[in-house]
Coordinates of C-alpha atoms and ligand atoms in Angstrom, one line a residue:
A1 CA 22.7 41.9 11.7
A2 CA 18.9 42.6 12.2
K3 CA 19.0 40.8 15.6
R4 CA 22.0 42.8 16.7
S5 CA 20.3 46.0 15.6
D6 CA 17.2 45.1 17.7
Q7 CA 19.5 44.6 20.7
R8 CA 21.0 48.0 20.1
L9 CA 17.6 49.5 19.8
Q10 CA 16.5 47.9 23.1
K11 CA 19.5 49.5 24.8
G12 CA 18.7 52.9 23.2
Q13 CA 21.8 52.9 21.0
V14 CA 20.3 54.2 17.8
G15 CA 22.6 54.8 14.8
A16 CA 21.6 57.2 12.0
M17 CA 20.6 54.2 9.8
E18 CA 19.6 51.9 12.6
G19 CA 17.8 48.8 11.2
K20 CA 17.4 50.3 7.7
P21 CA 17.5 47.5 5.1
I22 CA 19.6 48.5 2.2
G23 CA 21.2 47.1 -1.0
I24 CA 24.9 47.4 -1.9
K25 CA 26.2 47.8 -5.4
D26 CA 28.3 44.7 -6.1
L27 CA 31.3 47.0 -6.6
F28 CA 31.8 47.5 -2.9
C29 CA 33.9 44.9 -1.2
T30 CA 31.9 43.2 1.6
K31 CA 33.9 41.0 3.9
N32 CA 33.1 37.3 3.4
V33 CA 30.4 38.1 0.9
K34 CA 31.0 37.5 -2.8
T35 CA 31.8 40.7 -4.7
T36 CA 31.8 40.3 -8.5
A37 CA 31.9 43.8 -10.0
G38 CA 29.5 42.3 -12.5
S39 CA 32.4 40.4 -14.0
K40 CA 33.2 36.7 -14.7
I41 CA 36.8 37.4 -13.7
L42 CA 35.6 38.1 -10.1
S43 CA 32.8 35.6 -10.1
N44 CA 34.5 33.6 -7.3
F45 CA 35.9 36.5 -5.4
I46 CA 35.2 36.7 -1.7
P47 CA 36.9 39.8 -0.2
P48 CA 38.6 39.3 3.2
Y49 CA 37.9 43.0 4.0
E50 CA 35.1 45.6 4.0
S51 CA 35.0 48.8 2.0
T52 CA 35.1 52.0 4.1
V53 CA 31.8 53.2 2.7
T54 CA 29.9 50.0 3.7
Q55 CA 31.7 49.8 7.0
N56 CA 30.5 53.3 7.8
L57 CA 26.9 52.2 7.0
W58 CA 27.1 49.1 9.2
D59 CA 28.6 51.3 12.0
A60 CA 25.5 53.5 11.7
G61 CA 23.2 50.4 12.1
A62 CA 22.3 49.8 8.4
I63 CA 21.6 46.2 7.4
M64 CA 22.6 44.6 4.1
L65 CA 19.8 42.8 2.2
G66 CA 22.1 41.8 -0.7
K67 CA 24.5 42.8 -3.5
L68 CA 23.2 44.5 -6.6
N69 CA 23.8 44.0 -10.3
L70 CA 25.8 46.4 -12.4
D71 CA 27.5 46.8 -15.8
E72 CA 30.8 44.9 -15.7
F73 CA 33.3 47.0 -13.7
A74 CA 30.7 49.8 -13.8
M75 CA 31.2 50.3 -17.5
G76 CA 27.9 51.0 -19.1
S77 CA 24.5 52.7 -18.9
S78 CA 22.1 49.8 -18.9
T79 CA 23.3 46.7 -17.0
L80 CA 23.4 45.0 -20.4
A81 CA 27.1 44.7 -19.9
S82 CA 26.8 42.6 -16.7
A83 CA 28.3 39.1 -17.0
F84 CA 25.3 37.9 -15.1
G85 CA 22.6 39.3 -17.4
P86 CA 20.7 42.6 -17.3
T87 CA 18.4 44.0 -14.6
V88 CA 14.9 44.9 -15.6
N89 CA 13.5 48.4 -14.8
P90 CA 10.3 48.1 -12.6
W91 CA 8.7 50.8 -14.8
Q92 CA 7.0 50.0 -18.1
R93 CA 5.9 52.3 -20.9
T94 CA 2.2 52.9 -21.5
S95 CA 2.3 51.5 -25.1
D96 CA 3.8 48.0 -24.4
N97 CA 5.0 45.6 -21.8
K98 CA 8.6 45.3 -23.1
P99 CA 11.2 45.0 -20.3
L100 CA 13.2 48.2 -20.1
V101 CA 16.7 48.9 -18.9
P102 CA 17.0 50.5 -15.4
G103 CA 20.0 52.5 -16.6
G104 CA 23.6 51.8 -15.4
S105 CA 26.0 51.1 -14.3
S106 CA 24.1 51.2 -10.9
G107 CA 21.0 49.7 -12.5
G108 CA 20.6 47.0 -9.8
S109 CA 20.7 49.7 -7.2
A110 CA 18.0 51.8 -8.9
A111 CA 15.7 48.8 -9.7
A112 CA 16.0 47.5 -6.1
V113 CA 14.9 50.8 -4.7
A114 CA 12.2 51.6 -7.3
S115 CA 10.7 48.1 -6.8
Y116 CA 10.7 48.6 -2.9
S117 CA 13.0 45.6 -2.6
A118 CA 15.4 47.8 -0.6
M119 CA 14.9 51.1 1.2
A120 CA 18.0 52.6 -0.4
A121 CA 21.1 51.5 -2.1
T122 CA 24.7 52.5 -2.5
A123 CA 26.0 53.3 -6.0
T124 CA 29.0 54.7 -7.7
D125 CA 29.4 57.3 -10.4
T126 CA 32.4 57.6 -12.7
G127 CA 30.5 59.3 -15.6
G128 CA 26.8 59.2 -14.5
S129 CA 26.3 55.8 -13.0
I130 CA 24.3 57.1 -10.0
R131 CA 22.4 59.9 -11.7
Q132 CA 21.4 58.2 -14.9
P133 CA 19.8 55.0 -13.3
A134 CA 18.2 57.2 -10.6
A135 CA 16.6 59.3 -13.4
L136 CA 15.5 56.2 -15.4
C137 CA 13.9 54.6 -12.4
G138 CA 12.2 57.8 -10.9
L139 CA 14.5 58.1 -7.9
V140 CA 16.9 60.6 -6.2
G141 CA 20.6 59.9 -6.8
I142 CA 23.5 62.0 -5.5
K143 CA 27.2 61.9 -6.4
P144 CA 29.1 63.9 -3.8
T145 CA 32.3 66.0 -4.4
Y146 CA 35.2 63.8 -5.5
G147 CA 37.1 62.6 -2.4
L148 CA 34.3 62.9 0.2
C149 CA 33.5 59.1 0.1
S150 CA 36.5 56.9 0.5
R151 CA 37.3 54.7 -2.5
Y152 CA 39.0 52.1 -0.3
G153 CA 37.5 48.7 -1.0
T154 CA 35.5 49.9 -4.0
V155 CA 36.6 48.0 -7.1
A156 CA 38.4 50.6 -9.2
F157 CA 37.3 51.7 -12.7
A158 CA 38.8 55.1 -13.3
S159 CA 40.3 56.3 -10.1
S160 CA 40.3 60.1 -10.8
L161 CA 36.6 60.0 -11.6
D162 CA 35.1 57.2 -9.4
Q163 CA 33.0 58.4 -6.5
A164 CA 30.4 56.6 -4.3
G165 CA 27.0 58.0 -3.5
V166 CA 23.4 56.9 -2.9
I167 CA 20.2 56.1 -4.7
T168 CA 17.0 56.6 -2.6
R169 CA 13.3 57.3 -3.0
T170 CA 13.4 60.7 -1.3
V171 CA 15.7 63.6 -0.9
R172 CA 15.7 63.3 2.9
D173 CA 16.8 59.6 2.7
S174 CA 19.7 60.7 0.4
A175 CA 20.7 63.4 2.9
I176 CA 20.7 60.9 5.8
M177 CA 22.5 58.1 4.0
L178 CA 25.1 60.2 2.3
Q179 CA 26.1 61.8 5.5
V180 CA 26.8 58.4 7.0
M181 CA 28.9 57.3 4.0
I182 CA 31.2 60.3 4.0
S183 CA 34.4 60.1 6.0
H184 CA 38.1 61.0 5.9
D185 CA 40.0 57.8 5.2
P186 CA 43.8 57.5 5.5
K187 CA 43.5 54.3 3.4
D188 CA 42.6 56.3 0.3
G189 CA 45.2 58.9 -0.8
T190 CA 42.5 61.0 -2.5
S191 CA 40.2 61.0 0.5
L192 CA 39.4 64.6 1.7
N193 CA 39.3 65.7 5.2
H194 CA 36.3 68.0 4.9
A195 CA 33.3 68.0 7.3
L196 CA 30.0 68.7 5.7
P197 CA 27.2 70.5 7.6
N198 CA 24.3 68.4 8.8
L199 CA 22.6 67.5 5.5
E200 CA 19.2 66.7 6.8
A201 CA 19.1 70.0 8.7
A202 CA 20.0 71.7 5.5
L203 CA 16.5 70.8 4.1
T204 CA 15.0 74.1 5.3
G205 CA 12.5 74.5 2.5
N206 CA 13.9 77.9 1.7
I207 CA 15.8 78.8 -1.5
K208 CA 14.6 82.4 -1.9
G209 CA 17.3 84.4 -3.7
L210 CA 19.1 81.3 -4.9
K211 CA 20.8 82.0 -8.3
V212 CA 20.3 79.1 -10.7
G213 CA 22.2 78.9 -14.0
I214 CA 20.8 77.3 -17.1
P215 CA 23.7 76.2 -19.4
N216 CA 22.9 77.0 -23.0
E217 CA 25.1 74.2 -24.3
Y218 CA 22.9 71.5 -22.7
R219 CA 20.1 72.3 -25.2
T220 CA 21.5 69.6 -27.4
S221 CA 20.0 68.1 -30.6
N222 CA 19.3 64.7 -29.0
L223 CA 17.3 66.2 -26.2
K224 CA 13.7 64.9 -26.5
K225 CA 10.8 67.3 -26.4
D226 CA 9.3 65.8 -23.2
M227 CA 12.7 66.1 -21.5
S228 CA 13.1 69.8 -22.5
D229 CA 9.5 70.5 -21.4
T230 CA 10.4 68.9 -18.0
W231 CA 13.4 71.1 -17.8
D232 CA 11.2 74.2 -18.4
K233 CA 8.9 72.9 -15.7
G234 CA 11.8 72.7 -13.3
I235 CA 12.8 76.3 -14.1
D236 CA 9.2 77.4 -13.2
W237 CA 9.3 75.6 -9.9
L238 CA 12.5 77.3 -9.0
K239 CA 11.0 80.7 -9.9
Q240 CA 7.9 80.0 -7.9
A241 CA 10.2 79.2 -4.9
G242 CA 11.9 82.6 -5.2
A243 CA 15.0 81.6 -7.1
E244 CA 16.5 83.8 -9.8
I245 CA 17.2 82.1 -13.1
R246 CA 20.2 83.1 -15.3
E247 CA 21.5 81.8 -18.6
V248 CA 25.1 80.7 -18.4
S249 CA 27.6 79.3 -20.8
L250 CA 29.8 76.2 -20.4
P251 CA 31.6 76.5 -23.7
H252 CA 33.7 73.3 -23.6
T253 CA 30.7 71.0 -22.9
K254 CA 30.8 69.4 -26.3
Y255 CA 34.3 68.0 -25.6
A256 CA 33.4 66.4 -22.3
L257 CA 32.2 63.1 -23.7
P258 CA 35.2 62.5 -26.0
T259 CA 37.5 63.6 -23.2
Y260 CA 35.9 61.2 -20.8
Y261 CA 36.2 58.3 -23.3
I262 CA 39.9 58.9 -23.5
L263 CA 40.6 59.4 -19.8
A264 CA 38.3 56.7 -18.3
P265 CA 39.5 53.9 -20.5
A266 CA 43.1 55.0 -19.9
E267 CA 42.7 54.7 -16.2
A268 CA 40.6 51.5 -16.6
S269 CA 43.3 49.8 -18.7
S270 CA 45.8 50.4 -15.9
N271 CA 43.5 49.5 -13.0
L272 CA 42.3 46.3 -14.7
S273 CA 45.9 45.0 -15.3
R274 CA 45.7 43.5 -11.8
Y275 CA 43.3 40.8 -13.0
D276 CA 46.0 38.3 -14.1
G277 CA 44.8 35.0 -12.8
L278 CA 47.6 34.9 -10.2
R279 CA 46.4 36.8 -7.2
Y280 CA 42.6 36.3 -7.1
G281 CA 39.6 35.8 -9.3
L282 CA 39.3 33.5 -12.3
R283 CA 42.3 31.6 -13.6
V284 CA 42.4 29.8 -16.9
E285 CA 45.5 27.7 -17.3
G286 CA 47.9 27.8 -20.3
H287 CA 51.2 26.2 -21.3
T288 CA 53.2 29.4 -20.4
L289 CA 52.7 32.3 -18.1
D290 CA 51.8 34.6 -20.9
E291 CA 49.2 32.1 -22.2
M292 CA 47.7 31.8 -18.8
Y293 CA 47.3 35.6 -18.7
E294 CA 45.8 35.7 -22.1
N295 CA 43.4 32.8 -21.5
T296 CA 42.3 34.3 -18.1
R297 CA 41.7 37.8 -19.5
A298 CA 40.1 36.6 -22.7
E299 CA 37.6 34.5 -20.9
G300 CA 37.2 36.7 -17.8
F301 CA 36.4 40.0 -19.4
G302 CA 33.3 40.9 -21.5
T303 CA 33.2 42.8 -24.8
E304 CA 32.8 46.3 -23.4
V305 CA 35.6 45.9 -20.8
K306 CA 37.9 44.6 -23.5
R307 CA 37.0 47.5 -25.8
R308 CA 38.0 49.9 -23.0
I309 CA 41.2 48.1 -22.2
M310 CA 42.2 48.4 -25.9
V311 CA 41.2 52.0 -26.2
G312 CA 42.9 52.9 -22.9
T313 CA 46.1 51.0 -23.8
Y314 CA 46.2 52.7 -27.2
V315 CA 45.8 56.3 -25.9
L316 CA 48.6 55.6 -23.3
S317 CA 51.0 54.1 -25.8
A318 CA 54.2 55.8 -26.8
G319 CA 53.5 58.0 -29.8
Y320 CA 49.8 58.5 -29.0
Y321 CA 50.1 59.6 -25.3
D322 CA 50.7 63.3 -26.2
A323 CA 48.1 63.4 -28.9
Y324 CA 45.3 61.8 -26.9
Y325 CA 45.9 61.3 -23.1
L326 CA 47.8 64.6 -22.5
Q327 CA 45.4 66.6 -24.7
A328 CA 42.4 65.1 -22.9
Q329 CA 43.9 66.2 -19.6
K330 CA 44.2 69.7 -20.9
V331 CA 40.6 69.8 -22.0
R332 CA 39.6 68.4 -18.6
S333 CA 41.1 71.5 -17.1
L334 CA 39.2 73.8 -19.5
I335 CA 35.9 72.0 -18.6
K336 CA 36.7 72.5 -14.9
Q337 CA 37.4 76.2 -15.6
D338 CA 34.0 76.6 -17.3
F339 CA 32.3 75.5 -14.2
N340 CA 34.4 77.7 -12.0
T341 CA 33.5 80.7 -14.1
A342 CA 29.8 79.8 -14.1
F343 CA 29.8 79.5 -10.3
K344 CA 31.1 83.1 -10.0
S345 CA 27.6 84.3 -11.1
V346 CA 25.3 81.4 -10.0
D347 CA 25.0 79.1 -6.9
V348 CA 23.8 76.0 -8.8
L349 CA 23.1 74.8 -12.3
L350 CA 19.9 73.0 -13.5
T351 CA 20.1 70.6 -16.5
P352 CA 18.4 67.5 -17.7
S353 CA 19.9 64.3 -16.2
T354 CA 19.6 62.3 -19.5
P355 CA 18.5 63.1 -23.0
T356 CA 15.7 60.4 -22.9
G357 CA 13.9 58.0 -20.6
A358 CA 14.5 54.3 -20.4
F359 CA 14.9 52.2 -23.5
A360 CA 14.0 48.5 -24.0
L361 CA 16.4 45.7 -23.2
D362 CA 16.2 44.5 -26.8
E363 CA 16.6 48.0 -28.3
P364 CA 20.2 49.0 -27.6
S365 CA 22.1 50.3 -30.6
T366 CA 24.9 48.2 -32.0
D367 CA 26.9 51.5 -32.0
P368 CA 28.6 51.9 -28.6
I369 CA 28.7 55.6 -29.1
E370 CA 24.9 55.8 -28.8
M371 CA 25.1 54.1 -25.4
Y372 CA 27.8 56.6 -24.5
M373 CA 25.4 59.5 -25.3
Q374 CA 23.3 58.5 -22.3
D375 CA 25.9 60.3 -20.2
V376 CA 26.3 63.5 -22.2
F377 CA 24.9 65.6 -19.3
T378 CA 26.5 63.8 -16.4
V379 CA 30.1 63.2 -17.6
P380 CA 31.3 66.9 -17.4
V381 CA 30.6 66.8 -13.6
N382 CA 32.9 63.9 -13.0
L383 CA 35.7 65.5 -15.0
A384 CA 35.4 68.6 -12.8
G385 CA 35.0 66.5 -9.6
L386 CA 31.8 68.4 -8.6
P387 CA 28.8 67.2 -6.6
A388 CA 25.5 66.6 -8.5
L389 CA 22.1 65.2 -7.9
S390 CA 19.4 63.8 -10.1
L391 CA 15.8 64.2 -8.9
P392 CA 12.6 62.8 -10.4
A393 CA 10.9 65.6 -12.3
G394 CA 8.2 64.2 -14.6
L395 CA 7.1 61.5 -16.9
S396 CA 7.8 61.1 -20.6
K397 CA 4.9 60.8 -23.1
E398 CA 5.5 57.1 -22.8
G399 CA 4.8 57.3 -19.0
L400 CA 8.4 56.8 -18.0
P401 CA 10.4 58.8 -15.4
L402 CA 12.5 61.7 -16.4
G403 CA 15.1 63.3 -14.1
L404 CA 16.6 66.8 -13.7
Q405 CA 20.2 67.4 -12.6
L406 CA 21.4 70.0 -10.1
I407 CA 25.1 70.7 -10.2
G408 CA 27.0 72.7 -7.6
P409 CA 30.5 73.8 -6.6
N410 CA 32.6 71.6 -4.4
F411 CA 31.1 70.8 -1.0
S412 CA 27.7 72.3 -2.0
E413 CA 25.8 69.0 -1.2
D414 CA 23.7 70.8 1.4
L415 CA 22.6 73.3 -1.2
L416 CA 21.8 70.7 -3.8
L417 CA 19.7 68.7 -1.4
R418 CA 17.9 71.8 -0.2
T419 CA 17.1 72.8 -3.7
A420 CA 16.0 69.3 -4.8
D421 CA 13.8 69.1 -1.7
V422 CA 12.0 72.4 -2.6
M423 CA 11.6 71.3 -6.2
D424 CA 10.2 68.0 -5.0
T425 CA 7.4 69.7 -3.0
L426 CA 6.4 71.7 -6.1
A427 CA 6.5 68.7 -8.5
T428 CA 3.4 66.9 -9.4
F429 CA 3.3 63.7 -11.5
D430 CA -0.4 63.1 -11.8
E431 CA -0.2 62.8 -15.5
G432 CA 1.2 59.3 -15.3
R433 CA -0.3 55.8 -14.6
Q434 CA 2.1 55.4 -11.6
T435 CA 3.0 57.9 -9.1
L436 CA 6.6 58.7 -8.5
R437 CA 5.9 59.9 -5.0
N438 CA 3.9 57.1 -3.5
T439 CA 6.2 57.1 -0.5
K440 CA 4.7 60.3 0.8
Ligands
LIG1 N1 28.1 55.0 -18.5 C1 29.4 55.6 -18.3 C2 30.4 54.6 -18.8 O1 30.0 53.6 -19.3 C3 29.5 55.9 -16.8 C4 29.7 54.7 -16.0 C5 29.9 55.0 -14.6 O2 29.6 56.2 -14.1 N2 30.4 54.1 -13.8 O3 31.6 54.7 -18.5

């Protein structure tokens, strides 16, 4: 691929990502290259076709260095749920050398970019899997409006929430790469036909008069002091740049996480029914067909995936469907309406990306709900289908990266990138051992 790229360069045919070495989350099907989704059940799966998003990147001249680790089927916030073992965050805290999680599910993508192993990486975000690992590794991550990146060839987790995006070191890199990945794709029924403006050209450096909303409900009790200080710092940068700050209310925020953990498992239980040992992937024989299904799925799926299949099957079952699934769909509409109302008075919202910085690989709680809390600020965005971006904004008192999240209305990717770019020029991180901005 590199040779072919050199040849194109010699002929003066230069794509927007010509010769750029990138990593691909192992959830995107890559033709003739193993694609595991972090699962044992797909550990021998070699796709005969290419995902639309990766094809768009190759068409623009990008070069794949390798496939990147993730939580199994993108379910998780740490990569601890990968069947192939966790990825380590290149960052360490000042107090000890314990290996830390890079966040998840796109933890491999974030660690590869933060460690300079790849210039940029693809990622996907169902409830926070681009923004949370970007935040925990000191990087920029953007999830576009639902439907802008085709889902064709991306292993499905929760189809109404899944959306591809990018993790990069700089805002400009995100703008360039995201633009290449977006396309209208007849092979995905939810793909939108909506052209975005030139995203790199949108980085004008000017956000004078921008109205920025600060949602009251995001001042939650689990928000650490250093994170809330970073949030205040972000508000100051925006004021310095001439933006106007307004308090707003998103009253249904507290229902977002429980709603997500009904809808996402429901969709997952349906999507994952295709792994049956018959068509592709792992097969563990049994005496009967049913036994073969059971053996294959018992051995092929990890604990977290099994938990979600069980929760999802339960909330969709006769008798519980109305009480859980249907009710969650109604709450989803209310969450969407909250954002619509807020965007009548402000252009974008500023929130923390996560409640805390990275935790150690050997420190996760045994309570799955605590892991789910990692996504308390990111999940509402997926339920509403909106675009959002996480940018590195400071360091915790432990010397670890903390991220701030910008959320905008549908198709406001240009505005989010412009705002993040302005904030990035005002941000200073000299309080830490490492500099987040050593690419400049
Ligand atoms: N951490 C969330 C989950 O476990 C979100 C994952 C994602 O966005 N893929 O479902």
